[in-house]
Amino acid sequence: MSEQEQKETFFEFPCQFPIKIMANPQKETVEFVLGVFEKYVPNHDKIDFKTKESKTGKYISITAIFEANSKEQLDNIYKEISAYPEVHMVL
């Protein structure tokens, strides 16, 4: 990582990184999110991936904890998941 990249982020890569997604509870949404992680995370089989439906069943939360390798990787994941119409929030 270059000195400039280190100044742009608070993280030291590689690091364990959690992403939480709030979305409509559809199977296709979960499959889409999994596909994004498969695309950007080389060791996607090692992702700690959990889903939980809200009490009312109106939403689903998806949590993924994985080894992040760069700010660019995180930006790509956030952008692609955030653009999906069934996703309400990505943290």
CSV table of C-alpha atoms in Angstrom, one decimal:
chain,number,residue,atom,x,y,z
A,1,MET,CA,0.0,0.0,0.0
A,2,SER,CA,1.4,3.4,-1.0
A,3,GLU,CA,1.8,6.2,1.5
A,4,GLN,CA,-1.0,8.1,-0.2
A,5,GLU,CA,-3.4,5.2,0.2
A,6,GLN,CA,-2.6,4.9,3.9
A,7,LYS,CA,-3.5,8.6,4.3
A,8,GLU,CA,-6.9,8.0,2.7
A,9,THR,CA,-8.0,5.2,5.0
A,10,PHE,CA,-8.1,4.4,8.7
A,11,PHE,CA,-7.5,0.7,8.1
A,12,GLU,CA,-4.3,-1.3,7.7
A,13,PHE,CA,-4.9,-3.9,5.0
A,14,PRO,CA,-5.3,-6.8,5.0
A,15,CYS,CA,-7.9,-6.7,7.9
A,16,GLN,CA,-11.1,-8.4,9.0
A,17,PHE,CA,-13.9,-6.1,7.9
A,18,PRO,CA,-17.7,-6.3,8.6
A,19,ILE,CA,-20.3,-5.2,6.2
A,20,LYS,CA,-24.0,-5.1,7.1
A,21,ILE,CA,-26.8,-4.8,4.6
A,22,MET,CA,-30.4,-4.1,5.1
A,23,ALA,CA,-32.7,-5.2,2.3
A,24,ASN,CA,-36.0,-6.6,1.2
A,25,PRO,CA,-36.2,-10.3,2.2
A,26,GLN,CA,-36.0,-11.9,-1.2
A,27,LYS,CA,-33.9,-14.9,-2.1
A,28,GLU,CA,-32.6,-13.1,-5.2
A,29,THR,CA,-31.3,-10.3,-3.0
A,30,VAL,CA,-29.2,-12.7,-0.9
A,31,GLU,CA,-28.0,-14.4,-4.0
A,32,PHE,CA,-27.0,-11.1,-5.5
A,33,VAL,CA,-25.0,-10.1,-2.4
A,34,LEU,CA,-23.3,-13.4,-2.3
A,35,GLY,CA,-22.4,-12.9,-6.0
A,36,VAL,CA,-20.8,-9.5,-5.3
A,37,PHE,CA,-18.6,-11.0,-2.5
A,38,GLU,CA,-17.6,-13.9,-4.8
A,39,LYS,CA,-16.6,-11.3,-7.4
A,40,TYR,CA,-14.5,-9.1,-5.2
A,41,VAL,CA,-13.2,-11.4,-2.3
A,42,PRO,CA,-10.6,-14.0,-3.4
A,43,ASN,CA,-11.2,-16.2,-0.4
A,44,HIS,CA,-15.0,-15.9,-0.5
A,45,ASP,CA,-15.4,-19.4,1.0
A,46,LYS,CA,-14.0,-18.0,4.2
A,47,ILE,CA,-16.5,-15.2,4.6
A,48,ASP,CA,-18.6,-15.3,7.9
A,49,PHE,CA,-22.0,-14.7,6.3
A,50,LYS,CA,-25.2,-14.4,8.3
A,51,THR,CA,-28.7,-13.5,7.5
A,52,LYS,CA,-31.5,-12.5,9.9
A,53,GLU,CA,-35.1,-11.6,9.1
A,54,SER,CA,-36.7,-8.7,11.0
A,55,LYS,CA,-39.5,-9.5,13.5
A,56,THR,CA,-42.1,-8.3,11.1
A,57,GLY,CA,-40.5,-10.1,8.1
A,58,LYS,CA,-40.4,-6.8,6.2
A,59,TYR,CA,-36.6,-6.7,6.0
A,60,ILE,CA,-33.5,-8.9,6.1
A,61,SER,CA,-30.1,-8.1,7.5
A,62,ILE,CA,-27.1,-9.6,5.9
A,63,THR,CA,-23.8,-9.5,7.7
A,64,ALA,CA,-20.5,-10.5,6.0
A,65,ILE,CA,-17.2,-10.5,7.8
A,66,PHE,CA,-14.2,-11.0,5.5
A,67,GLU,CA,-10.6,-10.3,5.0
A,68,ALA,CA,-10.4,-6.9,3.1
A,69,ASN,CA,-7.3,-6.3,1.1
A,70,SER,CA,-7.7,-2.7,-0.1
A,71,LYS,CA,-9.9,0.5,0.0
A,72,GLU,CA,-10.6,-0.1,-3.7
A,73,GLN,CA,-12.0,-3.5,-2.9
A,74,LEU,CA,-14.3,-2.1,-0.2
A,75,ASP,CA,-15.4,0.7,-2.4
A,76,ASN,CA,-16.3,-1.7,-5.2
A,77,ILE,CA,-18.4,-3.9,-2.9
A,78,TYR,CA,-20.2,-0.9,-1.3
A,79,LYS,CA,-21.0,0.6,-4.7
A,80,GLU,CA,-22.3,-2.5,-6.3
A,81,ILE,CA,-24.4,-3.6,-3.4
A,82,SER,CA,-25.8,-0.1,-2.8
A,83,ALA,CA,-26.9,0.2,-6.4
A,84,TYR,CA,-29.1,-2.9,-6.1
A,85,PRO,CA,-32.8,-1.8,-6.0
A,86,GLU,CA,-33.8,-4.1,-3.1
A,87,VAL,CA,-31.0,-2.9,-0.8
A,88,HIS,CA,-32.0,-0.1,1.6
A,89,MET,CA,-28.7,0.4,3.4
A,90,VAL,CA,-25.1,-0.8,3.5
A,91,LEU,CA,-23.0,-0.1,6.6
